[in-house]
Short mmCIF file of C-alpha atoms and ligand atoms in Angstrom, two decimals:
data_model
loop_
_atom_site.label_atom_id
_atom_site.label_comp_id
_atom_site.label_asym_id
_atom_site.label_seq_id
_atom_site.Cartn_x
_atom_site.Cartn_y
_atom_site.Cartn_z
CA MET A 173 -6.43 -9.56 -20.48
CA PRO A 174 -5.86 -6.57 -18.13
CA ALA A 175 -5.36 -7.63 -14.55
CA GLU A 176 -8.30 -5.67 -13.20
CA LEU A 177 -10.68 -7.56 -15.49
CA THR A 178 -9.35 -10.97 -14.61
CA PHE A 179 -9.42 -10.20 -10.89
CA ALA A 180 -12.74 -8.38 -10.97
CA ALA A 181 -13.99 -7.40 -7.52
CA PRO A 182 -17.50 -8.33 -6.35
CA ARG A 183 -20.17 -5.81 -7.36
CA ARG A 184 -21.10 -3.56 -4.46
CA ALA A 185 -22.47 -0.12 -3.73
CA LYS A 186 -19.93 2.54 -4.63
CA PRO A 187 -18.42 4.80 -1.97
CA PRO A 188 -19.64 8.40 -2.23
CA ARG A 189 -17.78 10.63 -4.69
CA HIS A 190 -15.04 12.65 -3.04
CA LEU A 191 -12.73 15.48 -4.06
CA ALA A 192 -9.79 13.07 -3.90
CA ASP A 193 -11.40 10.89 -6.60
CA LEU A 194 -11.24 13.77 -9.06
CA SER A 195 -8.57 15.51 -11.09
CA PRO A 196 -8.39 19.31 -10.76
CA ASP A 197 -10.39 19.65 -14.04
CA GLU A 198 -13.09 17.30 -12.79
CA ARG A 199 -13.29 19.18 -9.48
CA ARG A 200 -13.87 22.45 -11.35
CA ALA A 201 -16.60 20.81 -13.43
CA VAL A 202 -18.43 19.55 -10.33
CA VAL A 203 -18.17 22.90 -8.56
CA THR A 204 -19.52 24.65 -11.64
CA GLU A 205 -22.45 22.21 -11.85
CA LEU A 206 -23.25 23.17 -8.26
CA GLY A 207 -23.55 26.77 -9.41
CA GLU A 208 -20.28 27.97 -7.86
CA LYS A 209 -17.32 29.76 -9.40
CA PRO A 210 -14.68 27.29 -10.67
CA PHE A 211 -11.98 28.71 -8.35
CA ARG A 212 -13.91 27.30 -5.37
CA ALA A 213 -12.57 23.88 -6.42
CA LYS A 214 -9.03 25.06 -5.80
CA GLN A 215 -10.01 26.56 -2.44
CA LEU A 216 -11.57 23.26 -1.35
CA ALA A 217 -8.49 21.33 -2.50
CA GLN A 218 -6.22 23.77 -0.67
CA HIS A 219 -8.13 23.06 2.53
CA TYR A 220 -8.21 19.30 2.06
CA PHE A 221 -4.71 18.59 0.72
CA GLY A 222 -2.91 21.66 2.08
CA HIS A 223 -4.50 22.08 5.53
CA LEU A 224 -5.81 18.50 5.87
CA GLU A 225 -9.25 19.95 6.63
CA SER A 226 -12.42 18.08 5.59
CA ASP A 227 -14.97 20.15 7.51
CA THR A 228 -16.39 22.85 5.23
CA ALA A 229 -17.95 24.60 8.25
CA LYS A 230 -14.39 25.68 9.10
CA MET A 231 -13.65 26.98 5.59
CA THR A 232 -14.45 30.60 6.27
CA ASP A 233 -13.17 31.77 2.89
CA LEU A 234 -16.12 29.99 1.25
CA PRO A 235 -19.50 31.74 1.10
CA ALA A 236 -21.45 30.61 4.20
CA GLU A 237 -24.45 29.43 2.17
CA ALA A 238 -22.26 27.30 -0.12
CA ARG A 239 -20.25 25.48 2.54
CA GLU A 240 -22.70 22.70 3.26
CA ARG A 241 -23.55 22.16 -0.42
CA LEU A 242 -19.87 21.93 -1.41
CA GLY A 243 -19.11 19.74 1.59
CA SER A 244 -21.80 17.16 0.90
CA ALA A 245 -20.96 17.09 -2.83
CA LEU A 246 -17.18 16.90 -2.54
CA LEU A 247 -16.06 16.14 1.00
CA PRO A 248 -18.43 13.47 2.33
CA PRO A 249 -17.01 11.57 5.31
CA LEU A 250 -15.47 8.36 3.91
CA LEU A 251 -13.70 6.71 6.83
CA THR A 252 -14.56 6.30 10.50
CA PRO A 253 -11.70 5.26 12.76
CA VAL A 254 -12.97 2.24 14.71
CA ARG A 255 -9.86 2.17 16.88
CA HIS A 256 -6.19 3.00 17.09
CA ILE A 257 -3.73 0.54 18.59
CA THR A 258 -0.19 1.58 19.39
CA CYS A 259 3.07 -0.14 20.29
CA ASP A 260 6.81 0.59 20.15
CA ASP A 261 6.25 3.45 22.66
CA GLY A 262 3.61 4.91 20.40
CA MET A 263 5.97 5.07 17.40
CA THR A 264 3.79 2.48 15.63
CA ARG A 265 0.07 3.11 15.40
CA LYS A 266 -2.40 0.95 13.58
CA THR A 267 -5.84 2.29 12.68
CA LEU A 268 -8.85 0.16 11.85
CA TRP A 269 -11.21 2.03 9.53
CA ARG A 270 -14.85 1.45 8.73
CA ALA A 271 -16.15 2.64 5.36
CA PHE A 272 -19.67 3.86 4.45
CA ASP A 273 -20.86 0.28 3.85
CA GLY A 274 -19.34 -1.21 6.98
CA VAL A 275 -16.26 -2.80 5.38
CA LEU A 276 -13.13 -2.74 7.52
CA PHE A 277 -9.52 -2.14 6.58
CA GLU A 278 -6.33 -0.84 8.15
CA SER A 279 -3.45 1.58 7.93
CA VAL A 280 -0.25 1.44 9.98
CA LEU A 281 1.83 4.51 10.84
CA MET A 282 5.50 3.92 11.64
CA ARG A 283 7.67 6.76 12.98
CA TYR A 284 11.43 6.38 12.57
CA PRO A 285 14.18 8.84 13.47
CA ASP A 286 14.62 9.83 9.80
CA ARG A 287 11.22 9.20 8.23
CA VAL A 288 7.52 8.67 8.84
CA THR A 289 5.94 5.86 6.86
CA LEU A 290 2.26 5.12 6.40
CA CYS A 291 1.25 1.68 5.19
CA VAL A 292 -2.12 1.92 3.40
CA SER A 293 -4.75 -0.54 2.20
CA SER A 294 -5.87 -0.60 -1.44
CA GLN A 295 -8.68 -3.17 -1.12
CA ALA A 296 -10.97 -4.47 1.63
CA GLY A 297 -9.71 -8.03 1.76
CA CYS A 298 -7.60 -9.48 -1.03
CA GLY A 299 -8.17 -11.96 -3.84
CA MET A 300 -4.61 -13.27 -4.11
CA ASN A 301 -5.06 -16.02 -1.54
CA CYS A 302 -1.47 -16.30 -0.26
CA PRO A 303 -1.73 -18.95 2.48
CA PHE A 304 0.60 -17.24 5.01
CA CYS A 305 -1.24 -13.90 4.89
CA ALA A 306 -4.20 -13.16 7.19
CA THR A 307 -5.87 -10.86 4.66
CA GLY A 308 -5.79 -13.56 2.00
CA GLN A 309 -7.86 -15.98 4.05
CA ASN A 310 -11.20 -14.19 3.67
CA GLY A 311 -11.01 -13.28 0.01
CA LEU A 312 -11.72 -9.93 -1.60
CA THR A 313 -14.64 -7.87 -0.33
CA ARG A 314 -14.21 -4.90 -2.65
CA ASN A 315 -11.83 -2.40 -4.16
CA LEU A 316 -11.28 0.80 -2.22
CA SER A 317 -12.03 4.01 -4.09
CA THR A 318 -9.26 6.51 -4.78
CA GLY A 319 -10.85 8.73 -2.15
CA GLU A 320 -10.80 5.94 0.43
CA ILE A 321 -7.11 5.31 -0.22
CA VAL A 322 -6.14 8.99 -0.14
CA ASP A 323 -8.29 9.72 2.91
CA GLN A 324 -6.30 7.16 4.95
CA VAL A 325 -3.27 9.36 4.27
CA VAL A 326 -5.05 12.67 4.88
CA ALA A 327 -6.67 11.51 8.14
CA VAL A 328 -3.38 10.22 9.56
CA ALA A 329 -1.43 13.25 8.28
CA ARG A 330 -3.95 15.44 10.10
CA ASP A 331 -3.48 13.57 13.41
CA LEU A 332 0.29 13.86 12.96
CA ALA A 333 0.21 17.56 12.09
CA ARG A 334 -1.96 18.30 15.11
CA GLY A 335 0.38 16.48 17.46
CA GLU A 336 -2.16 13.74 18.24
CA VAL A 337 0.37 10.96 17.73
CA ALA A 338 3.20 10.17 20.18
CA GLY A 339 6.47 11.83 19.20
CA GLY A 340 5.08 15.31 18.61
CA PRO A 341 3.86 17.02 15.44
CA GLY A 342 5.18 15.48 12.24
CA ARG A 343 4.64 14.85 8.54
CA ILE A 344 4.34 11.68 6.48
CA SER A 345 7.39 11.22 4.25
CA ASN A 346 6.74 7.72 2.86
CA ILE A 347 3.71 5.75 1.71
CA VAL A 348 3.80 2.00 1.19
CA PHE A 349 0.95 0.07 -0.44
CA MET A 350 1.53 -2.88 1.87
CA GLY A 351 -1.70 -2.89 3.82
CA MET A 352 -4.67 -4.99 2.84
CA GLY A 353 -5.15 -5.79 -0.82
CA GLU A 354 -3.26 -6.22 -4.07
CA PRO A 355 -2.76 -2.66 -5.35
CA LEU A 356 -2.21 -3.65 -8.98
CA ALA A 357 -5.53 -5.56 -9.00
CA ASN A 358 -7.20 -2.18 -8.30
CA TYR A 359 -5.00 -0.45 -10.84
CA ARG A 360 -6.85 2.68 -11.93
CA ARG A 361 -7.90 3.73 -8.42
CA VAL A 362 -4.47 3.06 -6.97
CA LEU A 363 -2.76 5.01 -9.75
CA ASP A 364 -5.11 7.95 -9.26
CA ALA A 365 -4.36 7.71 -5.52
CA VAL A 366 -0.61 7.78 -6.23
CA ARG A 367 -1.15 10.96 -8.29
CA ARG A 368 -3.23 12.58 -5.55
CA ILE A 369 -0.64 11.63 -2.92
CA THR A 370 2.27 12.97 -4.96
CA ASP A 371 0.90 15.92 -6.98
CA PRO A 372 1.87 19.25 -5.42
CA VAL A 373 -0.72 21.08 -3.29
CA PRO A 374 -3.49 21.88 -4.19
CA GLY A 375 -3.57 19.15 -6.83
CA GLY A 376 -2.62 16.62 -4.15
CA LEU A 377 -0.62 16.13 -0.97
CA GLY A 378 2.83 16.80 -2.39
CA ILE A 379 4.60 13.72 -0.99
CA SER A 380 7.63 12.80 -3.12
CA GLN A 381 7.04 10.02 -5.69
CA ARG A 382 10.32 8.52 -4.56
CA GLY A 383 8.81 8.08 -1.13
CA VAL A 384 5.95 5.91 -2.45
CA THR A 385 6.24 2.12 -2.75
CA VAL A 386 3.75 -0.03 -4.65
CA SER A 387 3.99 -3.66 -3.54
CA THR A 388 2.65 -6.46 -5.74
CA VAL A 389 2.42 -10.23 -5.95
CA GLY A 390 3.64 -9.77 -9.53
CA LEU A 391 0.76 -9.05 -11.93
CA VAL A 392 3.00 -8.75 -14.98
CA PRO A 393 0.68 -6.84 -17.38
CA ALA A 394 -0.05 -4.33 -14.63
CA ILE A 395 3.67 -3.86 -13.91
CA ASP A 396 4.12 -3.02 -17.59
CA LYS A 397 1.26 -0.53 -17.38
CA LEU A 398 2.94 1.03 -14.36
CA ILE A 399 6.21 1.33 -16.30
CA ALA A 400 4.35 3.29 -19.00
CA GLU A 401 3.14 5.83 -16.39
CA ARG A 402 6.74 7.07 -16.09
CA LEU A 403 6.55 7.58 -12.35
CA GLN A 404 9.42 7.55 -9.87
CA VAL A 405 7.65 5.33 -7.32
CA ARG A 406 9.41 2.27 -5.97
CA LEU A 407 8.19 -1.17 -7.01
CA ALA A 408 8.25 -3.99 -4.47
CA VAL A 409 7.68 -7.56 -5.65
CA SER A 410 6.52 -10.14 -3.11
CA LEU A 411 8.57 -13.08 -4.31
CA HIS A 412 8.82 -15.38 -1.26
CA ALA A 413 10.34 -18.23 -3.27
CA PRO A 414 12.93 -18.43 -6.08
CA ASP A 415 11.43 -21.57 -7.66
CA ASP A 416 8.04 -22.02 -9.30
CA GLU A 417 7.20 -25.19 -7.43
CA LEU A 418 7.17 -23.47 -4.03
CA ARG A 419 5.98 -20.09 -5.29
CA ASP A 420 2.92 -21.72 -6.87
CA GLU A 421 1.94 -22.60 -3.31
CA LEU A 422 3.01 -19.46 -1.43
CA VAL A 423 1.81 -16.92 -4.02
CA PRO A 424 -0.89 -18.74 -6.02
CA VAL A 425 -0.94 -16.15 -8.82
CA ASN A 426 2.45 -17.62 -9.72
CA THR A 427 0.57 -20.28 -11.68
CA ARG A 428 -0.25 -17.41 -14.11
CA TRP A 429 3.02 -15.47 -14.12
CA LYS A 430 6.10 -17.48 -13.24
CA VAL A 431 9.13 -16.35 -11.26
CA ALA A 432 11.14 -15.67 -14.44
CA GLU A 433 8.35 -13.56 -15.98
CA VAL A 434 7.85 -11.58 -12.77
CA LEU A 435 11.56 -10.89 -12.42
CA ASP A 436 11.81 -9.88 -16.09
CA ALA A 437 9.05 -7.36 -15.48
CA ALA A 438 10.90 -6.14 -12.38
CA TRP A 439 14.08 -5.61 -14.40
CA ARG A 440 12.11 -3.70 -17.05
CA TYR A 441 10.79 -1.52 -14.24
CA ALA A 442 14.28 -0.92 -12.85
CA GLY A 443 15.64 -0.26 -16.35
CA THR A 444 13.01 2.35 -17.19
CA THR A 445 12.78 4.13 -13.85
CA GLY A 446 16.39 3.75 -12.73
CA ARG A 447 15.00 2.74 -9.35
CA ARG A 448 16.13 -0.27 -7.38
CA VAL A 449 13.33 -2.84 -7.15
CA SER A 450 12.58 -4.32 -3.72
CA ILE A 451 12.13 -8.06 -3.46
CA GLU A 452 9.99 -9.00 -0.47
CA TYR A 453 10.72 -12.42 0.97
CA ALA A 454 8.95 -13.64 4.12
CA LEU A 455 11.27 -16.14 5.80
CA ILE A 456 9.21 -19.21 6.76
CA ARG A 457 10.89 -21.91 8.85
CA ASP A 458 11.83 -24.98 6.79
CA ILE A 459 9.59 -23.84 3.94
CA ASN A 460 11.54 -21.26 1.94
CA ASP A 461 14.60 -20.58 4.13
CA GLN A 462 16.97 -23.35 2.99
CA ALA A 463 20.53 -22.48 2.01
CA TRP A 464 19.98 -23.80 -1.53
CA ARG A 465 17.01 -21.45 -1.98
CA ALA A 466 19.18 -18.53 -0.80
CA ASP A 467 21.76 -19.50 -3.44
CA LEU A 468 19.13 -19.84 -6.15
CA LEU A 469 17.64 -16.46 -5.20
CA GLY A 470 21.14 -14.94 -5.21
CA GLU A 471 21.79 -16.30 -8.71
CA LEU A 472 18.50 -14.91 -10.04
CA LEU A 473 19.10 -11.46 -8.58
CA ALA A 474 22.86 -11.02 -8.94
CA GLY A 475 23.86 -8.08 -11.11
CA HIS A 476 20.43 -6.44 -11.09
CA LEU A 477 19.24 -3.14 -9.60
CA VAL A 478 17.60 -4.80 -6.63
CA HIS A 479 17.38 -4.92 -2.86
CA VAL A 480 16.00 -7.82 -0.85
CA ASN A 481 13.80 -7.23 2.19
CA LEU A 482 13.64 -10.34 4.30
CA ILE A 483 10.54 -10.33 6.50
CA PRO A 484 10.48 -12.72 9.47
CA LEU A 485 7.11 -14.44 9.05
CA ASN A 486 4.46 -12.97 11.32
CA PRO A 487 2.45 -16.14 11.95
CA THR A 488 -1.30 -15.82 11.47
CA PRO A 489 -3.61 -17.42 14.06
CA GLY A 490 -3.82 -21.15 13.54
CA SER A 491 -1.00 -21.14 10.98
CA LYS A 492 1.20 -24.21 10.76
CA TRP A 493 4.07 -21.95 9.69
CA THR A 494 6.40 -19.85 11.76
CA ALA A 495 9.45 -17.58 11.39
CA SER A 496 12.86 -19.00 10.53
CA ARG A 497 15.45 -19.93 13.15
CA PRO A 498 17.97 -17.11 13.75
CA GLU A 499 20.85 -19.21 12.39
CA ASP A 500 18.95 -20.01 9.17
CA GLU A 501 18.06 -16.35 8.77
CA ARG A 502 21.75 -15.40 9.20
CA GLU A 503 22.86 -18.00 6.68
CA PHE A 504 20.22 -16.84 4.18
CA VAL A 505 21.54 -13.28 4.45
CA ARG A 506 25.16 -14.43 4.19
CA ARG A 507 24.52 -16.38 1.00
CA LEU A 508 22.62 -13.56 -0.68
CA ARG A 509 25.47 -11.16 0.18
CA ALA A 510 27.97 -13.68 -1.18
CA HIS A 511 26.18 -13.24 -4.53
CA GLY A 512 26.65 -9.49 -4.22
CA VAL A 513 22.96 -8.91 -3.55
CA SER A 514 22.01 -6.10 -1.15
CA VAL A 515 19.75 -7.36 1.62
CA THR A 516 18.25 -6.21 4.91
CA ILE A 517 15.96 -7.85 7.40
CA ARG A 518 12.75 -5.90 7.79
CA ASP A 519 12.26 -4.74 11.34
CA THR A 520 9.19 -6.37 12.81
CA ARG A 521 7.46 -3.18 13.86
CA GLY A 522 3.99 -3.66 15.18
CA GLN A 523 4.16 -7.41 15.51
CA GLU A 524 2.29 -7.37 18.81
CA ILE A 525 -0.50 -5.37 17.17
CA ASP A 526 -0.56 -7.67 14.14
CA GLY A 527 0.77 -4.82 12.05
CA ALA A 528 1.93 -6.90 9.12
CA CYS A 529 -1.04 -8.73 7.82
CA GLY A 530 -4.65 -7.75 8.32
CA GLN A 531 -5.19 -9.66 11.53
CA LEU A 532 -7.04 -6.88 13.33
CA ALA A 533 -9.68 -6.53 10.64
CA ALA A 534 -9.91 -10.30 10.50
CA ALA A 535 -10.54 -10.48 14.27
CA GLU A 536 -13.21 -7.78 14.01
CA GLN A 537 -15.15 -9.70 11.35
N1 SAH B 136 -0.60 -7.60 -2.09
C1 SAH B 136 0.62 -6.87 -2.02
C2 SAH B 136 0.74 -5.90 -0.87
C3 SAH B 136 0.22 -6.31 0.51
S1 SAH B 136 1.14 -7.32 1.58
C4 SAH B 136 1.80 -7.81 -2.01
O1 SAH B 136 1.59 -9.00 -1.87
O2 SAH B 136 2.92 -7.36 -2.20
C5 SAH B 136 2.66 -6.58 1.97
C6 SAH B 136 3.76 -7.61 2.23
O3 SAH B 136 3.52 -8.34 3.45
C7 SAH B 136 3.81 -8.66 1.12
O4 SAH B 136 5.15 -8.89 0.76
C8 SAH B 136 3.22 -9.87 1.80
O5 SAH B 136 3.60 -11.06 1.18
C9 SAH B 136 3.74 -9.71 3.21
N2 SAH B 136 3.03 -10.53 4.21
C10 SAH B 136 1.74 -10.89 4.23
N3 SAH B 136 1.47 -11.65 5.29
C11 SAH B 136 2.62 -11.78 5.98
C12 SAH B 136 2.99 -12.47 7.18
N4 SAH B 136 2.09 -13.16 7.85
N5 SAH B 136 4.27 -12.38 7.58
C13 SAH B 136 5.17 -11.67 6.88
N6 SAH B 136 4.89 -11.00 5.75
C14 SAH B 136 3.63 -11.06 5.29
#
């Protein structure tokens, strides 16, 4: 059964239709229905994706009498920033968004010397129920629409372009689907969002596919669907344990698709795309950070096109778990490297603003 059927989201009112939900053909059809010339669709898209402008009142190349009509039909406001929180001297900025129906979700902007990464949400809440993750604790509220995913990028890109973020004017180079939600459980909307993010202007935002990372708990049928899309995006698999016994607990969907099946799918992805798969592994003190688990992980990954990202656990409020001791972390890295596996420790950007795991939205609710 396709993943999006088995993990069906609760039924809720749909977000308003937005330009970013539509392919260029669909945009032309809507514009024509509104009694406008088809080329107006391209003008609107040029403003939205090219100039990051959503306010049709400022689109002076559109006929004055058509601006409001086109705006309400194709560029309705989707997201209201509830607040921005910054840390790392402003180089990390987290935004809490409210959608039309009041649901809350987050994006996190991270500026580095060589790149600018935006971490986006694909769902309000999450149905995967991983016990160490703040988002998982409240379940899934609903899927985000393609427009709601893309508009996180456009709104932040606009702030960056206008110099409203510390560090001066800039552009987003990388997008990671590591905010709230399981992207592959909202497959069609996420895939359309990836196309909008990566298609050249005015089809989309023109960010390189190679700069986009889709992170998943390991929904195997959806990984295979993604392979068939023939994209160049990076796949990240949240493994967190090399053995089924522990992974059943840390990533409950493992009871459906076991470690071996998930890794097989990852190797198919690497084989087809030629891209190194990222394995995400949150290091949790005395839970998954033992030397024998490092060796087992090293054996499973050795010889494959893979890179391991170790993430020091960012403890959620009230959690009985915490990050690994520095010496255990070092030993874990050493053993993976001894197996010839490439590994880095994820920098803990935004920890003081709960950047890693949906805690802000959780606090707000
Ligand atoms: N659902 C997707 C993407 C969202 S989470 C996935 O699971 O991959 C992005 C990454 O953050 C995942 O690897 C997730 O396991 C990890 N994560 C969640 N909560 C965390 C925490 N408290 N500390 C460290 N990493 C966490």
